[in-house]
Short mmCIF file of C-alpha atoms in Angstrom, two decimals:
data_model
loop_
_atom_site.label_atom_id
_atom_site.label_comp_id
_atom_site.label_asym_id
_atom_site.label_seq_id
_atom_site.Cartn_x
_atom_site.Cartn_y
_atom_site.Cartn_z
CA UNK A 1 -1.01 53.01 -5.37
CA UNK A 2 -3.57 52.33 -7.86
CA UNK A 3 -5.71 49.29 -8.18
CA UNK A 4 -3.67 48.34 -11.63
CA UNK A 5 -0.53 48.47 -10.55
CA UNK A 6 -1.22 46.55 -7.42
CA UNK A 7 -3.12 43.85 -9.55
CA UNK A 8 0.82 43.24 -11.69
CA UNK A 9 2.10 42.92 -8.34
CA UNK A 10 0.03 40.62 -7.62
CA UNK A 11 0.91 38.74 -10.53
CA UNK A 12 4.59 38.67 -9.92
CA UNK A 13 3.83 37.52 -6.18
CA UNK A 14 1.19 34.78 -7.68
CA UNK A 15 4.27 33.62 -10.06
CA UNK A 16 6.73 33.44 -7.44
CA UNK A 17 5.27 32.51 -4.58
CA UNK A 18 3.51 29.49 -5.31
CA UNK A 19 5.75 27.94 -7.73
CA UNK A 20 8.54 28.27 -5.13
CA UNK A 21 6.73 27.54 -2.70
CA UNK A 22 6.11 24.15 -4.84
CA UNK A 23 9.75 23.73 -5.32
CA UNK A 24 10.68 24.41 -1.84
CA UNK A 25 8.19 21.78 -0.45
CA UNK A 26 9.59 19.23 -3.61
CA UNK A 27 13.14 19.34 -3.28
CA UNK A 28 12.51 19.13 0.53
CA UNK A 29 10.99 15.86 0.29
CA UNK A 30 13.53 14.43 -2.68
CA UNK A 31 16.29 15.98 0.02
CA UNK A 32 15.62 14.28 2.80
CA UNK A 33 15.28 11.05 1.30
CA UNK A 34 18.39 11.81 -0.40
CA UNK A 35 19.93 12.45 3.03
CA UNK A 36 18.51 9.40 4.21
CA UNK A 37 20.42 7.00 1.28
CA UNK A 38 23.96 9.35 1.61
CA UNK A 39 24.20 8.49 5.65
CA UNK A 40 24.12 5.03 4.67
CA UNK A 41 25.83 5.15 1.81
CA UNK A 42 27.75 8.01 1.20
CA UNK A 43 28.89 6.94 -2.53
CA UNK A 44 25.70 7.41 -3.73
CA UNK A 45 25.59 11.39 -3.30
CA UNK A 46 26.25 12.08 -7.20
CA UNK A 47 23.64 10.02 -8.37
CA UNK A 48 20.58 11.63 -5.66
CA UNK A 49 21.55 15.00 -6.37
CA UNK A 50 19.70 15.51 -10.06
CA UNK A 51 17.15 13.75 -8.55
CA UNK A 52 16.81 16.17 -5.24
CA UNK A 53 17.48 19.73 -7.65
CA UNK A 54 14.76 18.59 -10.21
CA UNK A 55 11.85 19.99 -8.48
CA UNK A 56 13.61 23.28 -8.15
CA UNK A 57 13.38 23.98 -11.79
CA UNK A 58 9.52 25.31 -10.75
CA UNK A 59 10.96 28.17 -8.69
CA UNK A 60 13.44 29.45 -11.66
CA UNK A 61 10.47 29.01 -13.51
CA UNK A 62 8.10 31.40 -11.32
CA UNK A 63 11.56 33.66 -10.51
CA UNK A 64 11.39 34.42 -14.38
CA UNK A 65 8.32 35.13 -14.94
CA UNK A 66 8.24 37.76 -12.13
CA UNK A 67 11.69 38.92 -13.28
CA UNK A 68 10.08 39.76 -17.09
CA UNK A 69 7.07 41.33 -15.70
CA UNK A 70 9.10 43.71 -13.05
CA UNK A 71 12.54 44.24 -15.00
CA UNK A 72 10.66 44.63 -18.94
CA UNK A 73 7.07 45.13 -19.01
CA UNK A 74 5.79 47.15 -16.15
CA UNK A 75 8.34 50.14 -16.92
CA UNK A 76 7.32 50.57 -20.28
CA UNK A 77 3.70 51.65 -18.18
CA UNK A 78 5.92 54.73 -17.21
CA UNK A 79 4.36 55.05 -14.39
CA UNK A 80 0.59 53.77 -13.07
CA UNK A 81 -0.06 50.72 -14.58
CA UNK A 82 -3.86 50.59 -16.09
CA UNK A 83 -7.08 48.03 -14.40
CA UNK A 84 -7.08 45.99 -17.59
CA UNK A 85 -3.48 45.64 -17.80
CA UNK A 86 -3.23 44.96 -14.35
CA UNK A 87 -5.62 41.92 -14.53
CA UNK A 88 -4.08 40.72 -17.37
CA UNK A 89 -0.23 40.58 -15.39
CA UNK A 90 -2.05 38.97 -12.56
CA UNK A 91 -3.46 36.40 -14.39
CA UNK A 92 -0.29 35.65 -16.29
CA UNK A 93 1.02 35.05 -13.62
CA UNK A 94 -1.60 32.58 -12.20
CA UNK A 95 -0.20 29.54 -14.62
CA UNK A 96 3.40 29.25 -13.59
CA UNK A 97 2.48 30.03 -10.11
CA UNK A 98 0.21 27.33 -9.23
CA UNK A 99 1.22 24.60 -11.63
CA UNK A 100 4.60 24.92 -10.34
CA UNK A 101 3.05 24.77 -6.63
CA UNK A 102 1.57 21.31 -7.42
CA UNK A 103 3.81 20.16 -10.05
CA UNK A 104 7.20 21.26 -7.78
CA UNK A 105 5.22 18.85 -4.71
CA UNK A 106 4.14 16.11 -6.99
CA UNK A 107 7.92 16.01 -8.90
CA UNK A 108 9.31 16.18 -5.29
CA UNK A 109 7.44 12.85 -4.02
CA UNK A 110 8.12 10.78 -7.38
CA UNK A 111 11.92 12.51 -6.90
CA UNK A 112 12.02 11.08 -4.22
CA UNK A 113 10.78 6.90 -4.99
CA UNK A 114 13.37 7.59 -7.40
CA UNK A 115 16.12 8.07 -5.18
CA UNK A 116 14.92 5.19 -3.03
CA UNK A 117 15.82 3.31 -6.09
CA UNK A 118 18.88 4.94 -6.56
CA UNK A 119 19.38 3.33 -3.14
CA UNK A 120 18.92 -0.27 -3.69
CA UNK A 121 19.63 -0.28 -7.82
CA UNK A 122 21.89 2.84 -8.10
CA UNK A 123 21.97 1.67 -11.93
CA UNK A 124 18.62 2.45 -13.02
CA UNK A 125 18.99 6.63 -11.42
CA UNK A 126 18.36 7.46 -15.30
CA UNK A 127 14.87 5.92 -15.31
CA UNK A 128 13.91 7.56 -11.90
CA UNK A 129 15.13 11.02 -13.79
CA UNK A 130 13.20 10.17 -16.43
CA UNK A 131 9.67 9.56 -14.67
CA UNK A 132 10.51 12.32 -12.36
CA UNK A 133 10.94 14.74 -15.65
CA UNK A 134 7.74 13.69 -16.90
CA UNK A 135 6.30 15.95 -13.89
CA UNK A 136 8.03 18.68 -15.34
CA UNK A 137 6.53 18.69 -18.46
CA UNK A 138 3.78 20.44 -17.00
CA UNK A 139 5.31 22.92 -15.18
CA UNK A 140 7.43 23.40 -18.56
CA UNK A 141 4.17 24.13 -20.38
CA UNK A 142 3.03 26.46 -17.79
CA UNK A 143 5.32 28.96 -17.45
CA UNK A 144 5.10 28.79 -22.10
CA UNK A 145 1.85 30.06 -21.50
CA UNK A 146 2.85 32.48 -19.04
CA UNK A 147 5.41 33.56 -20.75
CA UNK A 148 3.45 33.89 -23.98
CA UNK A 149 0.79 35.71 -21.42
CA UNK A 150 2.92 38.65 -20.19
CA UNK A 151 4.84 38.92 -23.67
CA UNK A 152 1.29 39.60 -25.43
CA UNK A 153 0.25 42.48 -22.74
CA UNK A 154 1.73 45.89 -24.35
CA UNK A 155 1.03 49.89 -22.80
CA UNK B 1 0.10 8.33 9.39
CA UNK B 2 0.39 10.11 5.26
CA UNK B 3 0.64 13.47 7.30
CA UNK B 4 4.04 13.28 7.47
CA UNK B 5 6.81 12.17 4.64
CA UNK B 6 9.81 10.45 6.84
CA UNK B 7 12.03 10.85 4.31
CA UNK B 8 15.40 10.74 5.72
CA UNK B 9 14.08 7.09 7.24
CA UNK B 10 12.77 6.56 4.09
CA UNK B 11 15.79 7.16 2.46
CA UNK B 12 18.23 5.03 5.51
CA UNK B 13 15.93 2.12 5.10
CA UNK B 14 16.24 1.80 1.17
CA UNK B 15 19.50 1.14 1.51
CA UNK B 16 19.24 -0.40 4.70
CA UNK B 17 16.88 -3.25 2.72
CA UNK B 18 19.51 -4.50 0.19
CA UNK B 19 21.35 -5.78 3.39
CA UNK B 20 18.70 -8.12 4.83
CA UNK B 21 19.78 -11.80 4.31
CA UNK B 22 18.15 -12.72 0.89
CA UNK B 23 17.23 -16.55 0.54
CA UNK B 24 20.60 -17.49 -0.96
CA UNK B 25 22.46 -16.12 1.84
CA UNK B 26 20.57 -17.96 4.18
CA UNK B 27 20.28 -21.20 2.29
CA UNK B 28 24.14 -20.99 2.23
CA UNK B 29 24.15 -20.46 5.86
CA UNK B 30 22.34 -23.70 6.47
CA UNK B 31 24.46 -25.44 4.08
CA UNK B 32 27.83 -24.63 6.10
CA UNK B 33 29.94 -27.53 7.67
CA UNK B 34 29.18 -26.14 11.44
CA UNK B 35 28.74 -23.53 13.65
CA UNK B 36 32.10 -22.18 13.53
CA UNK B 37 31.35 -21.77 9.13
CA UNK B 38 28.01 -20.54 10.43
CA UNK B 39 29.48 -17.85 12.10
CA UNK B 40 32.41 -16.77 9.77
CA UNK B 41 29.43 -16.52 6.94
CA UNK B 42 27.34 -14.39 9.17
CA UNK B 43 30.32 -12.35 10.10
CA UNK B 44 30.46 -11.15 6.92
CA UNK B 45 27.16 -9.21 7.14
CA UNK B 46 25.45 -7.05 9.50
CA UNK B 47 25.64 -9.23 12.10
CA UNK B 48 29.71 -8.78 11.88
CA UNK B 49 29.96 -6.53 14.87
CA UNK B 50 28.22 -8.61 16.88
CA UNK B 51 30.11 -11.71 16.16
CA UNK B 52 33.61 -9.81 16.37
CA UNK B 53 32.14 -9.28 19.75
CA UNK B 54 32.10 -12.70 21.29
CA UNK B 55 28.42 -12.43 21.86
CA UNK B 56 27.37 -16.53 22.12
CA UNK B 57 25.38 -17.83 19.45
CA UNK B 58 22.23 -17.63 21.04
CA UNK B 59 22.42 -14.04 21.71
CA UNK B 60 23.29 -12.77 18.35
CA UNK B 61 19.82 -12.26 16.79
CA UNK B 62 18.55 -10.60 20.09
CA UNK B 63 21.45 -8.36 20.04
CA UNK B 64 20.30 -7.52 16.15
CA UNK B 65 16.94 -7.16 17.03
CA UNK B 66 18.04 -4.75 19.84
CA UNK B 67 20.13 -3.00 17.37
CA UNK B 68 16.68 -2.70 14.89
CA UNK B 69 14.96 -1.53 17.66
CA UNK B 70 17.15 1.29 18.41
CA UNK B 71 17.74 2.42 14.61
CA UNK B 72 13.98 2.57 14.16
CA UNK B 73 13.00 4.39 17.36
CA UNK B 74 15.47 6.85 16.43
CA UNK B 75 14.12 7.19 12.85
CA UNK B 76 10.37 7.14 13.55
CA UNK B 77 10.46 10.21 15.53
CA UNK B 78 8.16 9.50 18.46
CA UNK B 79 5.60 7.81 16.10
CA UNK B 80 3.01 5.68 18.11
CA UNK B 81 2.72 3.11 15.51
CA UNK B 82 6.49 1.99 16.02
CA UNK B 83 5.90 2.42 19.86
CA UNK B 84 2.71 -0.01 19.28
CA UNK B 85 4.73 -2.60 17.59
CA UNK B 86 7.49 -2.53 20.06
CA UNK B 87 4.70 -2.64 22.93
CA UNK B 88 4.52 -6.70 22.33
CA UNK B 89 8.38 -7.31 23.75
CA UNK B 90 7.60 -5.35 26.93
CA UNK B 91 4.43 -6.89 27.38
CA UNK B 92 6.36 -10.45 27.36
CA UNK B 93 8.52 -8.59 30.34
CA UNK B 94 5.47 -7.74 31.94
CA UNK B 95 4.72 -11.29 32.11
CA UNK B 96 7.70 -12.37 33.00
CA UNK B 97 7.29 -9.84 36.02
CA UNK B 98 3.91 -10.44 36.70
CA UNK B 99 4.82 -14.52 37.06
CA UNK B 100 8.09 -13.67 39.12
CA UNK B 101 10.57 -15.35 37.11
CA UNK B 102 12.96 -12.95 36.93
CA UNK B 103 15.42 -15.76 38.20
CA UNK B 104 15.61 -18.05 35.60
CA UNK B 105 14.96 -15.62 32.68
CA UNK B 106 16.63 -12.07 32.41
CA UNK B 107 13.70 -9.18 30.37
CA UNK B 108 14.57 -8.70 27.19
CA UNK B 109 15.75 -5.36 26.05
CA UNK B 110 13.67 -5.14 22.59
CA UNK B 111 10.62 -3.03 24.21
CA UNK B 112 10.21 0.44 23.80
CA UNK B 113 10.76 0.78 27.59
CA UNK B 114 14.35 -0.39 28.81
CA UNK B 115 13.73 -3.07 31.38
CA UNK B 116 14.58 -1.33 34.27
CA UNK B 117 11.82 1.17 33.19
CA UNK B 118 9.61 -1.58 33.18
CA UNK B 119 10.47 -2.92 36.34
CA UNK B 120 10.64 0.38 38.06
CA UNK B 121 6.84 1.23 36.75
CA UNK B 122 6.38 -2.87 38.28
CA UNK B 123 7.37 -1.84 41.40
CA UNK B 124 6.66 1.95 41.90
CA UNK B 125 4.90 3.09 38.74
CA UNK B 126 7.73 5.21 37.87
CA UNK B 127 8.10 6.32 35.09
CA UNK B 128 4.05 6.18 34.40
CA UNK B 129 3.57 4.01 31.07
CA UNK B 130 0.68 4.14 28.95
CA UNK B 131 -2.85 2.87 30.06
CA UNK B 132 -2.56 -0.69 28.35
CA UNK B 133 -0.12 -1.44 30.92
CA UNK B 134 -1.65 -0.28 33.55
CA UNK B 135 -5.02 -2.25 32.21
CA UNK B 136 -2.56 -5.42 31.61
CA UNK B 137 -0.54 -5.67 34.49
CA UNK B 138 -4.34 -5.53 36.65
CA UNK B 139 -6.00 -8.00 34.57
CA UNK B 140 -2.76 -9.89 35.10
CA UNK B 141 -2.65 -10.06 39.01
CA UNK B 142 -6.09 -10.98 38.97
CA UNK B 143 -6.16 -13.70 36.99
CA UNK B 144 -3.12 -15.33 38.78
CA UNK B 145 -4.73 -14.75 42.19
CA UNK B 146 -7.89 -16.14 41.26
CA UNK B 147 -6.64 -18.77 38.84
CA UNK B 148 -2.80 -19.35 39.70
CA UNK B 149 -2.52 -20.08 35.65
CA UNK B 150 -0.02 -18.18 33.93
CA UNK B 151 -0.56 -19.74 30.87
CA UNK B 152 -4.38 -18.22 31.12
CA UNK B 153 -2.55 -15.13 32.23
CA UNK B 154 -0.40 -14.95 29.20
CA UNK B 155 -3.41 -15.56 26.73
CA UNK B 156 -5.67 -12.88 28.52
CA UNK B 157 -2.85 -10.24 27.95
CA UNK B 158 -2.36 -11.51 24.18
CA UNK B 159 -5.89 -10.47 23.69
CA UNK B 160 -5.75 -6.83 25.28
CA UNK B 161 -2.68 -6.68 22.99
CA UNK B 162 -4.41 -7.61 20.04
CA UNK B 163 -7.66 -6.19 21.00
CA UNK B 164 -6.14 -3.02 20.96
CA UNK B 165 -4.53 -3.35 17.65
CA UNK B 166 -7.64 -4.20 15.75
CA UNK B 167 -8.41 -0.68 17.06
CA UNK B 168 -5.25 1.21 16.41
CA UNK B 169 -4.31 0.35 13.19
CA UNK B 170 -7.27 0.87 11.19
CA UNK B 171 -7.19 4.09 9.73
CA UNK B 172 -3.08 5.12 9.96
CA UNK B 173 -1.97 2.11 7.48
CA UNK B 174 -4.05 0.21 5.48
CA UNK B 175 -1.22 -2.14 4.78
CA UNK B 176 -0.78 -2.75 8.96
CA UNK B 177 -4.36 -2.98 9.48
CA UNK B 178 -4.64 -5.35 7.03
CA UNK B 179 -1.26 -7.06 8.16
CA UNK B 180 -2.41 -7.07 11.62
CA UNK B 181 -5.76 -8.57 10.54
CA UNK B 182 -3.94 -11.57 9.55
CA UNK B 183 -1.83 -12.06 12.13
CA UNK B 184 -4.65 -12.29 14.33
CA UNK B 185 -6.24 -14.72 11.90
CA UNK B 186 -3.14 -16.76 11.05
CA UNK B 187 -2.74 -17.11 15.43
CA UNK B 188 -5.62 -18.24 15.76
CA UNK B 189 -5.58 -21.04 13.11
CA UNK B 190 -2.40 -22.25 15.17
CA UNK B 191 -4.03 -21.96 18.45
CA UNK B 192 -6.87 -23.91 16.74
CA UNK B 193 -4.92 -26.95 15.43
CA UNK B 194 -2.34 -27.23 18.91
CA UNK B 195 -5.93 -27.22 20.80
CA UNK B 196 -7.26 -29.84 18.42
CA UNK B 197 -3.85 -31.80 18.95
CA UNK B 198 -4.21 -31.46 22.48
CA UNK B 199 -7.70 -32.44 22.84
CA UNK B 200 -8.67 -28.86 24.58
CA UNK B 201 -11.83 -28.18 25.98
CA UNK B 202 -13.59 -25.86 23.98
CA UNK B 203 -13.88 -23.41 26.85
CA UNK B 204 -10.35 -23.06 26.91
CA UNK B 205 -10.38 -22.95 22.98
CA UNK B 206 -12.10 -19.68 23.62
CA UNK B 207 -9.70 -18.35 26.27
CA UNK B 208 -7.11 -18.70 24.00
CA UNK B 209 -8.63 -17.24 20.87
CA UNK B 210 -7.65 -13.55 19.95
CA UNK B 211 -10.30 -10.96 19.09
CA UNK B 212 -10.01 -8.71 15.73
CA UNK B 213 -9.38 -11.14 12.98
CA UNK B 214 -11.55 -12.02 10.12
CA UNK B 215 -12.21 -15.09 11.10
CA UNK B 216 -14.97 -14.73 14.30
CA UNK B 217 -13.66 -16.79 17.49
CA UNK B 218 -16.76 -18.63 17.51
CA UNK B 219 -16.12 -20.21 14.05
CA UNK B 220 -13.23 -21.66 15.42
CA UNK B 221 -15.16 -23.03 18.00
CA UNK B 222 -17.81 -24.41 15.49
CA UNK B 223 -15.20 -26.60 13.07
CA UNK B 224 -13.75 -27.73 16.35
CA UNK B 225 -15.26 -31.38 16.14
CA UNK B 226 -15.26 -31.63 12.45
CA UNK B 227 -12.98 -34.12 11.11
CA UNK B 228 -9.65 -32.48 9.15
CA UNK B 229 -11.00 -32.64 5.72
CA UNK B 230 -14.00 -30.90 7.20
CA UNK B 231 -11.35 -28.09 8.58
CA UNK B 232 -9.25 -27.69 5.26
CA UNK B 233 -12.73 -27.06 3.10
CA UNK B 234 -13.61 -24.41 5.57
CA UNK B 235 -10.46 -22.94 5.87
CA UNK B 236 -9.92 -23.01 2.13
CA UNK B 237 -13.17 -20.72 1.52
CA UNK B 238 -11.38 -18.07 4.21
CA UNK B 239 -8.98 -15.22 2.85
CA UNK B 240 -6.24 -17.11 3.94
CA UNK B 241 -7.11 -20.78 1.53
CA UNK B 242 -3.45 -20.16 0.15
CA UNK B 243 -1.69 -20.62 3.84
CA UNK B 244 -3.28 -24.51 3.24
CA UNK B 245 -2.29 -25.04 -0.24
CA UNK B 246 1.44 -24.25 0.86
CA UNK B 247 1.09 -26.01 4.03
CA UNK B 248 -0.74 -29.41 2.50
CA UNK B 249 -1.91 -30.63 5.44
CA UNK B 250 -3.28 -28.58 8.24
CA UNK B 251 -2.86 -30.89 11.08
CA UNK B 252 1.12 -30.59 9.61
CA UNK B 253 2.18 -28.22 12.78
CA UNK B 254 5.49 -27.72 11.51
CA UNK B 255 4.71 -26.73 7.78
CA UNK B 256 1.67 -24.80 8.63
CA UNK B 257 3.91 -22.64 11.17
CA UNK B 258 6.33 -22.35 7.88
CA UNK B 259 3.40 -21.46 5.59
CA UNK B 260 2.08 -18.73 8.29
CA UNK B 261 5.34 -16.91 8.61
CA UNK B 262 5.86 -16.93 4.57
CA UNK B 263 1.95 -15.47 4.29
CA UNK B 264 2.92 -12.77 6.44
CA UNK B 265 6.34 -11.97 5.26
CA UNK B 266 4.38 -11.67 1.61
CA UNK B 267 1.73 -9.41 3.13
CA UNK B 268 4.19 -7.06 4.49
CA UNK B 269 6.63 -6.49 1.26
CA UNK B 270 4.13 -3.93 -0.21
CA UNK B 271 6.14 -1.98 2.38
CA UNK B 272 9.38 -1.52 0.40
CA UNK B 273 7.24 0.15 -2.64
CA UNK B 274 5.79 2.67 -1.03
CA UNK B 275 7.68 5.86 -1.51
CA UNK B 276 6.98 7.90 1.20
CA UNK B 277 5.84 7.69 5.26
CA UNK B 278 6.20 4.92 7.86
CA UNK B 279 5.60 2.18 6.70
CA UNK B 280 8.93 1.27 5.34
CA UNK B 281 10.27 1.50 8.68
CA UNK B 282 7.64 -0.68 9.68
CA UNK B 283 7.89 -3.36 6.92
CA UNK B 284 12.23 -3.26 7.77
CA UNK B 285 10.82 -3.48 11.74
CA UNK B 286 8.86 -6.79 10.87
CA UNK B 287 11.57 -8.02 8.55
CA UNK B 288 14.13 -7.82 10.76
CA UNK B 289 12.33 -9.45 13.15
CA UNK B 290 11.57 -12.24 11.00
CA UNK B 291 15.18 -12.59 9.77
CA UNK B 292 16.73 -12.81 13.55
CA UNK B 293 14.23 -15.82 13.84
CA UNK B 294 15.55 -17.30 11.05
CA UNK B 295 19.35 -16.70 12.22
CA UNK B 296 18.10 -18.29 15.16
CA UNK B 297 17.00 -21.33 14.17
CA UNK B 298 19.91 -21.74 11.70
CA UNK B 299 22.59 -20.93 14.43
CA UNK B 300 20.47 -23.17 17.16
CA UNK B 301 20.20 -26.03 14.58
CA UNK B 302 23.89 -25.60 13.94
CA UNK B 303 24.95 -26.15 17.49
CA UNK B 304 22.75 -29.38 17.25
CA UNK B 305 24.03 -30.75 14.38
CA UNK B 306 21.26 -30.93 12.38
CA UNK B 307 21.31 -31.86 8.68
CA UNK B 308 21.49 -28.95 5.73
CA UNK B 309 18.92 -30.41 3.91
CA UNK B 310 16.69 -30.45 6.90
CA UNK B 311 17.34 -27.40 7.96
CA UNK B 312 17.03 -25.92 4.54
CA UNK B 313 13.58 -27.33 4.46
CA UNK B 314 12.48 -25.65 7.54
CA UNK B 315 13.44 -21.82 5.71
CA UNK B 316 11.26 -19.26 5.29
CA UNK B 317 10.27 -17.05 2.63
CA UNK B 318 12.21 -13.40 3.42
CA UNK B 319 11.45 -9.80 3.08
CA UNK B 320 14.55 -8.89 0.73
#
């Protein structure tokens, strides 16, 4: 395989890896606290579970990004995918990946204050959404630039 | 102690929290007609099960406490710094062993060792318990065979106890260390005004005195003789000047004990903001065990008929 097409691999793995990985580690954290408030109060389930999927979004966010580059860009290389092209997929990939790592970890630990609160005020779960959404801005603006990134790299 | 989230205790004790007895719970506790109100009130909360029980008055906050104990073992995982905390209730049974007393007053079953582990590792050293024990229950024997004092005994074990802590907490919670700290601190200023009360020597001042705290030993030992006003402008240029603006009067045993136990309650409650790790467990640990003191003396001044608006006067501050 040449050194091009294993650099776009690369890329894709960068993407999805890390900003999974991010999500996996948030909505671990936001879960278990979650778990935590249901076993002692089991009518509060509804109200933890935006709060426990919100650091997930980073994951979808990486998933896509690999998606476009595997399913739409690299077979219009038909075939071995050129150095510079390469580099460029692998480092369109590097935003969404490692944003989402620390953003999906970060969003999971203020995820997860907020559904402490849901457990002693279950009326104020909107403003624990909302700070915990603030974390996603950046993973939001991320995978734009990404996005943007593999959209501008043509054969 | 940040290495690791606990966020399914986390999670247990946020909930847990909103059913501590707030103030006006406890204020309307004190105000009931009797015991028998008392009761019905406190029936009505966690305590319920225990009531519906038949456990005697007397025995209900133990049996809470022993309830705590349990939950938070479970949800700390092994964690040394619950183990450390719980270390203090079978240190009072190794006392109790160590005097032979056993006759007139049963161990109490809020250790991290059951008591027949305790007395087992008394008598055999089975199961084998960590060093301090083995350090405590030595330094024990010999000072009742050389002195015959348990009282001496008691205080020499304190300060392993508290020695120790000074050491252990520092770097896993800041919040601990610095709660610890205080305790130390706050202790001692009690020890110091009882002794002062009771006209002790200032040898046995020092005997008495815990290591660790902010506050050296040998300060104490230096404002000894100094009239009170002397005392109160030292102590007010301490960390711990606001314990004697709520207390008034230092020499006041009973409102000084009152103004300790609402310092530390305040120094703890940082605990139920943090979002993550163990020292919520900790904080609901501590809190508990200040709230079963407080159900104690409100059941205990019940049964003796003392007056709500004394006993409302003798509340504390609480964690909820």
């Amino acid at each position: 395989m040449d050194l091009g097409t294993v650099l776009a691999f690369a890329g894709v793995a960068s993407a999805v890896v890390f900003s999974g990985f991010g999500s996996a580690m948030g909505v671990g954290i936001a879960g278990q606290v979650s778990a935590g408030v249901v076993a002692e109060d089991p009518g509060k389930v509804g109200k933890t579970i935006i709060l426990t999927a919100l650091p997930g979004t980073q994951g979808i966010y990486g998933f896509v990004i690999g998606m476009l580059i595997v399913l739409f860009k690299l077979p219009a290389f038909h075939g071995a995918v050129p150095l510079d092209a390469g580099l460029k997929f692998f480092l369109a990939g590097i935003p969404v990946g490692l944003v989402g790592l620390v953003s999906g970890i970060w969003q999971g630990k203020v995820a997860a204050a907020g559904v402490g609160m849901v457990g002693k005020r279950p009326e104020e779960a909107s403003k624990g959404i909302v700070y915990a959404g603030m974390v996603e801005t950046y993973a939001i603006l991320s995978f734009v630039i990404s996005f943007i990134l593999v959209n501008s790299i043509t054969p | 102690m940040s290495e690791r989230y606990y966020g399914f205790a986390v999670g247990r004790i946020r909930v847990l929290e909103t059913r501590l007895l707030d103030r006006a719970r406890l204020e309307k506790l004190a105000e009931a007609a009797d015991l028998t109100e008392a009761l019905a009130q406190l029936g009505e909360t966690d305590y319920g099960p225990l009531i519906s029980a038949g456990l005697a008055p007397t025995e209900i906050a133990a049996a809470e406490l022993a309830r705590v104990r349990d939950l938070v073992l479970r949800l700390a995982e092994g964690a040394p710094e619950v183990d450390f905390l719980l270390w203090r209730w079978d240190l009072q049974n190794l006392k109790l062993l160590l005097r032979g007393e056993l006759d007139r007053v049963g161990l109490n079953r809020l250790g991290r060792y059951r008591p027949e582990e305790i007395a087992g590792w008394f008598a055999k050293d089975e199961p084998a318990l960590p060093a301090l024990f083995a350090e405590a229950r030595r330094i024990g024997r010999e000072i009742l065979e050389r002195t015959g004092d348990p009282q001496m005994m008691d205080a020499a074990l304190d300060r392993l106890y508290y020695e120790r802590g000074s050491k252990f907490w520092p770097g896993r919670s800041g919040l601990l260390a610095a709660y610890w700290t205080a305790r130390i601190d706050l202790l001692n200023l009690k020890t110091f005004v009882r002794a002062r009360k009771l006209g002790l020597a200032p040898e046995r001042l020092r005997q008495l005195l815990l290591p660790g705290g902010r506050v050296a030993g040998e300060t104490f030992l230096v404002h000894r003789a100094e009239d009170w006003d002397e005392v109160a402008a030292w102590w007010a240029n301490t960390p711990y000047s606001a314990v004697l603006a709520a207390c008034g009067h230092l020499a006041d045993l009973p409102a000084l004990e009152r103004a300790v136990d609402n310092f530390l309650v305040e120094r703890i409650k940082p605990a139920k903001v943090i979002p993550l790790g163990l020292e919520p467990v900790l904080g609901y640990y501590l809190a508990k065990e200040h709230e079963t003191r407080l159900v104690n003396l409100i059941l205990a001044a019940k049964a003796a008929r003392v007056p709500p608006a004394r006993l409302k006067e003798r509340l504390r501050h609480v964690y909820a």
